[in-house]
């Protein structure tokens, strides 16, 4: 047969993952079905359930009498799939034919098709009382399209080939039922819980057509020659080749070819990337008799992508470090870089039937990045790939009885498969819990299956305990609000007691509610309103109820930020300390350094002693973290790792018994939103791969290995900025955790060798020379094990240098200052280079060191080993901030004078002092407009280019989706993807007196709240809350005028809490939304202390708090139910925002309080009240007069 080149529906690189089913029998002999037996065996169903997407993705339906199948893409809450499982072990005969029998009907015809697709499922480990949408098994092999009628009836489906394969393997057959549709009909099927007409399998010795060709029991179909030029199917012959004339090839149940050979090259025309196809071969003879039990193979057609060989790419150093690249491209080149940015290894692998396996040689422990490129043979196509991985030392944490190292988790969010790498990190207890409403689904009935039973069982397997955090509300009590009545508090306490009773062997303690002092304490319309007296009553009832049944079980309270000091004290005053066995706190300090923790904890300890008869109580920190989001209060990934260790050590030194990082896994993918970036592992949908580590994960794992079993002894007194915390192991061994608040040259005084372990867990022995070991201390903690006399600052070796740009080398200087009376001779080894450092008495030696830089902005850490006489005597370090070598800015601007024209300006700055920067082209889309502009210009070093895209009649005040791509440099592309607005802001000066200036408000408002997002409970329309806002500016100030219609004016709060009153909050930053993380967030409100301005968010170095350098007036016209706000804010309070920049981004909300509590807000833009995310702001333009 002629083999034609393979063609694909889409011209992108594909990768095929192959699942091959082999029919194997013991001894390898051929086995046939008995032709003369008509006996049929019925096998009842063992397990079945359906699963539901959307908000019910964690709900189990294993006891439902009906299975359901439907796909409704516009609303996942209406999408259901079903699963069935059959135990085949009772069947002892040979298999001729197998039929699946189901009793089914279409229930809702509002959709099409009236059918479902049946799949074979290889994973039989699922259980009907636990499986949910979030943890459902994969549907592997397409078996049939099954049409269903409008009336109930039995439906038979031939499943012979799949059941034969399962009999030959584990004797269990699982099936999946799904629907390929956008808006499908709802299908019901009787389940095994139904009283009648339950699903069953019919197995017969007799083949469907006894005169058709026979397949041997080891028949197979395999993929051969899988590559960029094609795909071959090859299958074994039938047992009776003389009775076989043709083979028919089926693709997902449809015949696509009839051939005479046993090899077929498929010119696949219609395969979709990301889809899965099952190819099945059937044999026929000259009498047109065809088999029904032929072999099959299932092929997945994804894009070229990295596949994990271990969950999260977390490896122990004694196991293979492997990655799979699924691809049709012939080769994959790769490189590995450590956390410092140094290249560790590289190589090239070749495609073997759709996969290239990368084997990374072990070099050291730590955090690493793998960068790979899959390429075509003609070098015309390349696909870049990137992921991160961690290499840890082996450690048996199951043998550890207890430790202070905990972790906050959200295991119910499809994260149960992270539990092994949570344990591998050294976590001994997690903080988790399922909310009240999801446990008490029927009043007085508490359900723990399937969630949290599913993850509690896995935690137990890994030897991990749990701290149970309880919360929050339940629709059966107090109108589904925060508990505020005796009945509500009793219901909450009973839920907590039921939880403790059910899992008492796995729980180490429980927390009575979570952050009652914040928004969790004001859920619904509850009058509890976060008040300390309402918390006290809830705490007391919960404590007494749990203790009545479990008197020894620890119940903890407060569960609040340590800066809520006045709230905490009020709870203590009411006697709250009598109803808690420990105080738990959430001392978030980001982005500030951790070392201030001790002082804030001392304040809480003093309050405990004051209200506890001079006695202490244990303190646990059950939430803290440093998010890596792109905002002024975020940190980068390396700083997150540094601060994690420093915080744990600081907390332990302050007597905190257990500390829980928040949290294990990033909650989402928004780069500028704090809640999506706290994790030590990346989100399941992250481009780097599901649950891949950040550097902080490896730092946590190294810390637990270094400090588990060691007891804190003291914080040592050192020179300014130097930190040293001494730990003892119960014997004579000691270990210090050491760092410096600023880079410092230092010396370790000792007469014995010491071991120094870096933050990634790599240990090296250092030998003193003349009683000295020389080190550069930085913000990265190190562990020093051994007997030492002192750690002092020392100038023998100093390291200095400037910044660096991406794509260029990093250069720094090492200066040796010989203050001794002897000639000193050292060698400095830096990565693959060696430098001689020698100087006579009183002399200095300056050595320049050049190392490879980074391809992207980041932190380049360079570590050099200092040697003398062949022995390692020091560790020198340099930390370089690598900035981008180019800056691309997109600016939607107005041009000229009225009537203003509009354009998008693309400005590119080449920061390099040495290299020219070619700019190739710009592709853009704005709303329904789009275009392409060839540039083909070269920017000389240290120069700027501006390219203008003219626009026609873009609507004002409307957010338009945009996608701007700028191609430049060596295969670089800058992409801006987000919303762009044209909102002109004109010059104008306000007289801030509480009366709107006529010349200002006569013009159209800048912001109309009727176009905002209403998030007010029980909103009654414009008379309830509405209004307009005008923005203006002059050389001295930024101005805001607002006229707010509000039926009730209330302002009970002041200062930092003014957002709980009728008030306005706004955020502002330079450039497009999300471009500059250094944004401001301000509030203005009438308060009991008068009109106030408050600053919640600011760039680094700008103080937060009340602002007195500005004018604000809030005036109320009660007859008109109108509140007027006027603000003049000097530009010095908004630096570096300037009107000359042309473009800024802005968001605003108006809070509503009708006297009892904050009801909510109306937000224009976003990223303030709905979660701090500057990418949700909207772009505006300063109109120059």
mmCIF file of C-alpha atoms in Angstrom, residues 709-972:
data_model
loop_
_atom_site.group_PDB
_atom_site.id
_atom_site.type_symbol
_atom_site.label_atom_id
_atom_site.label_comp_id
_atom_site.label_asym_id
_atom_site.label_seq_id
_atom_site.Cartn_x
_atom_site.Cartn_y
_atom_site.Cartn_z
ATOM 1 C CA UNK A 709 14.314 17.718 66.203
ATOM 2 C CA UNK A 710 16.414 20.767 67.143
ATOM 3 C CA UNK A 711 15.434 23.077 70.008
ATOM 4 C CA UNK A 712 15.805 26.829 69.920
ATOM 5 C CA UNK A 713 18.321 28.071 72.491
ATOM 6 C CA UNK A 714 18.875 31.785 71.995
ATOM 7 C CA UNK A 715 19.145 34.690 69.595
ATOM 8 C CA UNK A 716 22.778 35.791 69.685
ATOM 9 C CA UNK A 717 23.770 39.403 69.976
ATOM 10 C CA UNK A 718 25.762 40.423 66.897
ATOM 11 C CA UNK A 719 26.718 43.625 65.123
ATOM 12 C CA UNK A 720 24.001 45.655 63.383
ATOM 13 C CA UNK A 721 22.062 43.866 60.626
ATOM 14 C CA UNK A 722 23.568 40.460 61.460
ATOM 15 C CA UNK A 723 21.159 37.786 62.726
ATOM 16 C CA UNK A 724 22.118 34.499 64.375
ATOM 17 C CA UNK A 725 19.731 32.041 66.047
ATOM 18 C CA UNK A 726 21.255 29.146 67.996
ATOM 19 C CA UNK A 727 19.600 25.711 68.076
ATOM 20 C CA UNK A 728 20.670 22.639 70.104
ATOM 21 C CA UNK A 729 19.897 18.982 69.459
ATOM 22 C CA UNK A 730 19.679 17.998 73.127
ATOM 23 C CA UNK A 731 23.313 16.993 73.242
ATOM 24 C CA UNK A 732 26.514 18.890 72.544
ATOM 25 C CA UNK A 733 25.730 19.679 68.898
ATOM 26 C CA UNK A 734 24.692 23.147 67.922
ATOM 27 C CA UNK A 735 23.442 24.760 64.757
ATOM 28 C CA UNK A 736 22.865 28.386 63.849
ATOM 29 C CA UNK A 737 20.575 29.990 61.325
ATOM 30 C CA UNK A 738 22.346 33.118 60.136
ATOM 31 C CA UNK A 739 21.574 35.959 57.739
ATOM 32 C CA UNK A 740 22.081 39.677 57.338
ATOM 33 C CA UNK A 741 19.497 42.393 56.737
ATOM 34 C CA UNK A 742 21.941 44.000 54.298
ATOM 35 C CA UNK A 743 24.813 42.298 52.414
ATOM 36 C CA UNK A 744 27.787 42.175 54.752
ATOM 37 C CA UNK A 745 31.330 40.816 54.665
ATOM 38 C CA UNK A 746 31.882 38.714 57.762
ATOM 39 C CA UNK A 747 34.109 36.159 59.394
ATOM 40 C CA UNK A 748 33.247 33.078 61.417
ATOM 41 C CA UNK A 749 35.701 32.706 64.307
ATOM 42 C CA UNK A 750 36.491 29.043 64.996
ATOM 43 C CA UNK A 751 39.355 26.613 65.375
ATOM 44 C CA UNK A 752 37.393 23.655 63.986
ATOM 45 C CA UNK A 753 35.878 22.804 60.608
ATOM 46 C CA UNK A 754 32.180 23.732 60.329
ATOM 47 C CA UNK A 755 29.435 22.697 57.986
ATOM 48 C CA UNK A 756 27.529 25.383 56.132
ATOM 49 C CA UNK A 757 24.269 24.428 54.469
ATOM 50 C CA UNK A 758 22.665 26.828 52.020
ATOM 51 C CA UNK A 759 18.951 27.605 51.845
ATOM 52 C CA UNK A 760 18.471 24.895 49.219
ATOM 53 C CA UNK A 761 19.926 22.175 51.463
ATOM 54 C CA UNK A 762 23.458 21.797 50.051
ATOM 55 C CA UNK A 763 26.145 21.230 52.693
ATOM 56 C CA UNK A 764 29.877 21.876 52.437
ATOM 57 C CA UNK A 765 32.608 21.682 55.077
ATOM 58 C CA UNK A 766 34.741 24.795 55.623
ATOM 59 C CA UNK A 767 38.141 24.745 57.307
ATOM 60 C CA UNK A 768 39.361 27.823 59.200
ATOM 61 C CA UNK A 769 42.552 29.566 58.163
ATOM 62 C CA UNK A 770 44.158 31.366 61.075
ATOM 63 C CA UNK A 771 40.908 30.833 62.986
ATOM 64 C CA UNK A 772 38.785 32.470 60.296
ATOM 65 C CA UNK A 773 36.151 31.316 57.805
ATOM 66 C CA UNK A 774 35.230 34.158 55.474
ATOM 67 C CA UNK A 775 31.600 34.593 54.393
ATOM 68 C CA UNK A 776 29.412 37.093 52.630
ATOM 69 C CA UNK A 777 26.118 37.228 54.505
ATOM 70 C CA UNK A 778 22.953 38.276 52.673
ATOM 71 C CA UNK A 779 19.211 38.087 53.204
ATOM 72 C CA UNK A 780 19.360 34.400 52.289
ATOM 73 C CA UNK A 781 19.659 32.350 55.489
ATOM 74 C CA UNK A 782 22.402 29.759 55.895
ATOM 75 C CA UNK A 783 22.752 26.982 58.476
ATOM 76 C CA UNK A 784 26.084 26.762 60.316
ATOM 77 C CA UNK A 785 26.751 23.567 62.220
ATOM 78 C CA UNK A 786 29.759 23.328 64.519
ATOM 79 C CA UNK A 787 31.460 25.006 67.452
ATOM 80 C CA UNK A 788 32.264 28.622 66.759
ATOM 81 C CA UNK A 789 33.359 31.507 68.966
ATOM 82 C CA UNK A 790 31.846 34.465 67.115
ATOM 83 C CA UNK A 791 30.497 35.921 63.883
ATOM 84 C CA UNK A 792 31.808 39.398 63.166
ATOM 85 C CA UNK A 793 31.815 41.829 60.305
ATOM 86 C CA UNK A 794 35.170 41.762 58.546
ATOM 87 C CA UNK A 795 36.673 43.605 55.577
ATOM 88 C CA UNK A 796 39.264 41.049 54.451
ATOM 89 C CA UNK A 797 37.079 40.207 51.433
ATOM 90 C CA UNK A 798 34.439 42.602 50.122
ATOM 91 C CA UNK A 799 32.196 42.111 47.125
ATOM 92 C CA UNK A 800 30.662 44.983 45.177
ATOM 93 C CA UNK A 801 29.139 45.746 41.821
ATOM 94 C CA UNK A 802 26.409 47.515 39.930
ATOM 95 C CA UNK A 803 23.210 46.384 38.280
ATOM 96 C CA UNK A 804 22.859 44.291 35.149
ATOM 97 C CA UNK A 805 20.598 43.993 32.135
ATOM 98 C CA UNK A 806 18.950 40.883 30.783
ATOM 99 C CA UNK A 807 20.874 39.189 28.013
ATOM 100 C CA UNK A 808 24.159 40.683 29.182
ATOM 101 C CA UNK A 809 26.905 39.393 31.506
ATOM 102 C CA UNK A 810 26.970 40.205 35.213
ATOM 103 C CA UNK A 811 30.151 41.883 36.427
ATOM 104 C CA UNK A 812 31.276 42.476 40.015
ATOM 105 C CA UNK A 813 34.485 43.066 41.952
ATOM 106 C CA UNK A 814 36.100 41.143 44.789
ATOM 107 C CA UNK A 815 38.500 43.206 46.876
ATOM 108 C CA UNK A 816 41.020 41.528 49.151
ATOM 109 C CA UNK A 817 42.397 43.713 51.975
ATOM 110 C CA UNK A 818 45.396 42.150 53.658
ATOM 111 C CA UNK A 819 45.694 43.748 57.081
ATOM 112 C CA UNK A 820 48.034 41.034 58.388
ATOM 113 C CA UNK A 821 51.815 40.983 58.508
ATOM 114 C CA UNK A 822 52.019 38.004 56.124
ATOM 115 C CA UNK A 823 51.625 37.394 52.424
ATOM 116 C CA UNK A 824 48.205 35.846 51.792
ATOM 117 C CA UNK A 825 47.416 33.611 48.858
ATOM 118 C CA UNK A 826 43.858 32.492 48.045
ATOM 119 C CA UNK A 827 41.981 31.091 45.097
ATOM 120 C CA UNK A 828 38.391 32.085 44.280
ATOM 121 C CA UNK A 829 36.333 29.569 42.315
ATOM 122 C CA UNK A 830 33.210 31.034 40.753
ATOM 123 C CA UNK A 831 31.093 28.617 38.759
ATOM 124 C CA UNK A 832 33.490 27.364 36.035
ATOM 125 C CA UNK A 833 36.155 30.004 36.592
ATOM 126 C CA UNK A 834 39.116 30.360 38.940
ATOM 127 C CA UNK A 835 40.807 33.551 40.118
ATOM 128 C CA UNK A 836 44.020 34.067 42.100
ATOM 129 C CA UNK A 837 43.675 36.404 45.083
ATOM 130 C CA UNK A 838 46.985 37.293 46.708
ATOM 131 C CA UNK A 839 48.348 40.343 48.465
ATOM 132 C CA UNK A 840 51.329 41.284 50.564
ATOM 133 C CA UNK A 841 51.118 42.788 54.054
ATOM 134 C CA UNK A 842 48.993 45.948 54.025
ATOM 135 C CA UNK A 843 48.155 45.548 50.344
ATOM 136 C CA UNK A 844 44.876 45.121 48.471
ATOM 137 C CA UNK A 845 43.933 43.069 45.439
ATOM 138 C CA UNK A 846 40.966 43.949 43.237
ATOM 139 C CA UNK A 847 39.619 41.183 41.025
ATOM 140 C CA UNK A 848 36.872 41.670 38.446
ATOM 141 C CA UNK A 849 34.571 38.671 37.961
ATOM 142 C CA UNK A 850 32.299 38.188 34.939
ATOM 143 C CA UNK A 851 29.599 35.506 34.795
ATOM 144 C CA UNK A 852 26.718 34.735 32.491
ATOM 145 C CA UNK A 853 23.656 36.845 33.192
ATOM 146 C CA UNK A 854 19.961 36.117 32.853
ATOM 147 C CA UNK A 855 17.859 36.081 29.707
ATOM 148 C CA UNK A 856 14.991 37.709 31.596
ATOM 149 C CA UNK A 857 14.788 40.221 34.461
ATOM 150 C CA UNK A 858 15.294 38.687 37.882
ATOM 151 C CA UNK A 859 17.877 38.109 40.586
ATOM 152 C CA UNK A 860 21.267 36.667 39.678
ATOM 153 C CA UNK A 861 23.008 35.185 42.720
ATOM 154 C CA UNK A 862 26.682 34.394 42.275
ATOM 155 C CA UNK A 863 28.456 32.206 44.838
ATOM 156 C CA UNK A 864 32.203 31.773 44.960
ATOM 157 C CA UNK A 865 34.202 29.292 47.003
ATOM 158 C CA UNK A 866 37.344 30.686 48.608
ATOM 159 C CA UNK A 867 40.266 28.279 48.960
ATOM 160 C CA UNK A 868 43.633 28.401 50.672
ATOM 161 C CA UNK A 869 46.145 25.600 50.379
ATOM 162 C CA UNK A 870 43.548 23.515 48.566
ATOM 163 C CA UNK A 871 41.068 23.699 51.448
ATOM 164 C CA UNK A 872 37.737 25.506 51.386
ATOM 165 C CA UNK A 873 37.979 28.488 53.739
ATOM 166 C CA UNK A 874 35.204 30.837 52.672
ATOM 167 C CA UNK A 875 31.987 31.535 50.818
ATOM 168 C CA UNK A 876 31.672 34.837 48.942
ATOM 169 C CA UNK A 877 28.386 35.949 47.373
ATOM 170 C CA UNK A 878 27.106 38.668 45.081
ATOM 171 C CA UNK A 879 23.441 39.396 44.438
ATOM 172 C CA UNK A 880 22.710 41.322 41.243
ATOM 173 C CA UNK A 881 19.351 42.804 40.314
ATOM 174 C CA UNK A 882 18.949 42.122 36.604
ATOM 175 C CA UNK A 883 16.680 44.629 34.893
ATOM 176 C CA UNK A 884 15.139 44.328 31.459
ATOM 177 C CA UNK A 885 17.372 45.423 28.603
ATOM 178 C CA UNK A 886 14.349 46.897 26.892
ATOM 179 C CA UNK A 887 11.028 48.429 27.899
ATOM 180 C CA UNK A 888 7.917 48.296 25.752
ATOM 181 C CA UNK A 889 4.991 50.555 26.617
ATOM 182 C CA UNK A 890 1.552 50.671 25.019
ATOM 183 C CA UNK A 891 -0.153 54.035 25.276
ATOM 184 C CA UNK A 892 -3.744 54.693 24.137
ATOM 185 C CA UNK A 893 -3.690 58.479 23.750
ATOM 186 C CA UNK A 894 -5.627 61.499 22.540
ATOM 187 C CA UNK A 895 -3.864 63.772 20.067
ATOM 188 C CA UNK A 896 -4.151 67.437 19.178
ATOM 189 C CA UNK A 897 -6.973 69.709 20.247
ATOM 190 C CA UNK A 898 -10.752 69.360 20.134
ATOM 191 C CA UNK A 899 -11.988 67.352 18.358
ATOM 192 C CA UNK A 900 -9.345 64.998 19.666
ATOM 193 C CA UNK A 901 -8.027 62.152 17.546
ATOM 194 C CA UNK A 902 -7.052 58.800 19.044
ATOM 195 C CA UNK A 903 -4.120 56.462 18.555
ATOM 196 C CA UNK A 904 -2.098 53.733 20.171
ATOM 197 C CA UNK A 905 1.515 54.714 20.682
ATOM 198 C CA UNK A 906 4.057 51.918 21.018
ATOM 199 C CA UNK A 907 7.200 53.148 22.746
ATOM 200 C CA UNK A 908 10.292 50.952 22.939
ATOM 201 C CA UNK A 909 13.313 51.880 25.017
ATOM 202 C CA UNK A 910 16.651 50.115 24.420
ATOM 203 C CA UNK A 911 18.503 50.291 27.744
ATOM 204 C CA UNK A 912 21.599 48.467 26.559
ATOM 205 C CA UNK A 913 24.753 50.548 26.315
ATOM 206 C CA UNK A 914 26.285 48.101 23.840
ATOM 207 C CA UNK A 915 23.705 46.275 21.743
ATOM 208 C CA UNK A 916 21.359 47.554 19.051
ATOM 209 C CA UNK A 917 17.742 46.385 19.158
ATOM 210 C CA UNK A 918 15.859 45.511 15.958
ATOM 211 C CA UNK A 919 12.092 46.108 15.991
ATOM 212 C CA UNK A 920 10.277 43.955 13.454
ATOM 213 C CA UNK A 921 6.503 44.429 13.491
ATOM 214 C CA UNK A 922 3.393 45.253 15.495
ATOM 215 C CA UNK A 923 0.158 43.252 15.389
ATOM 216 C CA UNK A 924 -2.791 44.736 17.214
ATOM 217 C CA UNK A 925 -6.454 44.279 18.000
ATOM 218 C CA UNK A 926 -8.730 46.712 19.845
ATOM 219 C CA UNK A 927 -12.363 45.748 20.120
ATOM 220 C CA UNK A 928 -13.479 45.030 16.549
ATOM 221 C CA UNK A 929 -10.502 46.890 15.055
ATOM 222 C CA UNK A 930 -7.254 45.167 14.145
ATOM 223 C CA UNK A 931 -4.164 45.701 12.049
ATOM 224 C CA UNK A 932 -0.559 44.853 11.226
ATOM 225 C CA UNK A 933 2.308 47.299 10.962
ATOM 226 C CA UNK A 934 5.740 46.432 9.615
ATOM 227 C CA UNK A 935 8.405 48.408 11.468
ATOM 228 C CA UNK A 936 11.799 46.983 10.454
ATOM 229 C CA UNK A 937 13.837 49.565 12.334
ATOM 230 C CA UNK A 938 16.911 49.224 14.523
ATOM 231 C CA UNK A 939 17.148 51.087 17.808
ATOM 232 C CA UNK A 940 20.680 52.058 18.610
ATOM 233 C CA UNK A 941 22.052 51.505 22.140
ATOM 234 C CA UNK A 942 20.507 53.746 24.797
ATOM 235 C CA UNK A 943 17.771 55.065 22.517
ATOM 236 C CA UNK A 944 13.981 55.150 22.219
ATOM 237 C CA UNK A 945 11.615 54.560 19.316
ATOM 238 C CA UNK A 946 7.935 55.515 19.140
ATOM 239 C CA UNK A 947 5.522 54.022 16.627
ATOM 240 C CA UNK A 948 1.994 55.334 16.143
ATOM 241 C CA UNK A 949 -1.150 53.358 15.265
ATOM 242 C CA UNK A 950 -3.961 55.693 14.199
ATOM 243 C CA UNK A 951 -7.493 54.823 15.308
ATOM 244 C CA UNK A 952 -10.873 55.930 14.022
ATOM 245 C CA UNK A 953 -13.890 56.802 16.196
ATOM 246 C CA UNK A 954 -13.218 54.659 19.242
ATOM 247 C CA UNK A 955 -16.109 54.989 21.707
ATOM 248 C CA UNK A 956 -15.311 56.887 24.898
ATOM 249 C CA UNK A 957 -15.850 55.356 28.337
ATOM 250 C CA UNK A 958 -16.030 51.791 27.083
ATOM 251 C CA UNK A 959 -13.626 48.992 27.995
ATOM 252 C CA UNK A 960 -12.379 47.321 24.827
ATOM 253 C CA UNK A 961 -10.525 44.026 24.760
ATOM 254 C CA UNK A 962 -7.070 44.457 23.286
ATOM 255 C CA UNK A 963 -4.189 42.316 22.133
ATOM 256 C CA UNK A 964 -0.997 44.075 21.077
ATOM 257 C CA UNK A 965 2.068 42.068 20.030
ATOM 258 C CA UNK A 966 5.427 43.697 19.339
ATOM 259 C CA UNK A 967 8.071 41.495 17.681
ATOM 260 C CA UNK A 968 11.646 42.622 18.339
ATOM 261 C CA UNK A 969 15.168 41.409 19.074
ATOM 262 C CA UNK A 970 16.080 37.761 18.605
ATOM 263 C CA UNK A 971 12.652 36.060 18.485
ATOM 264 C CA UNK A 972 11.257 38.156 21.337
#
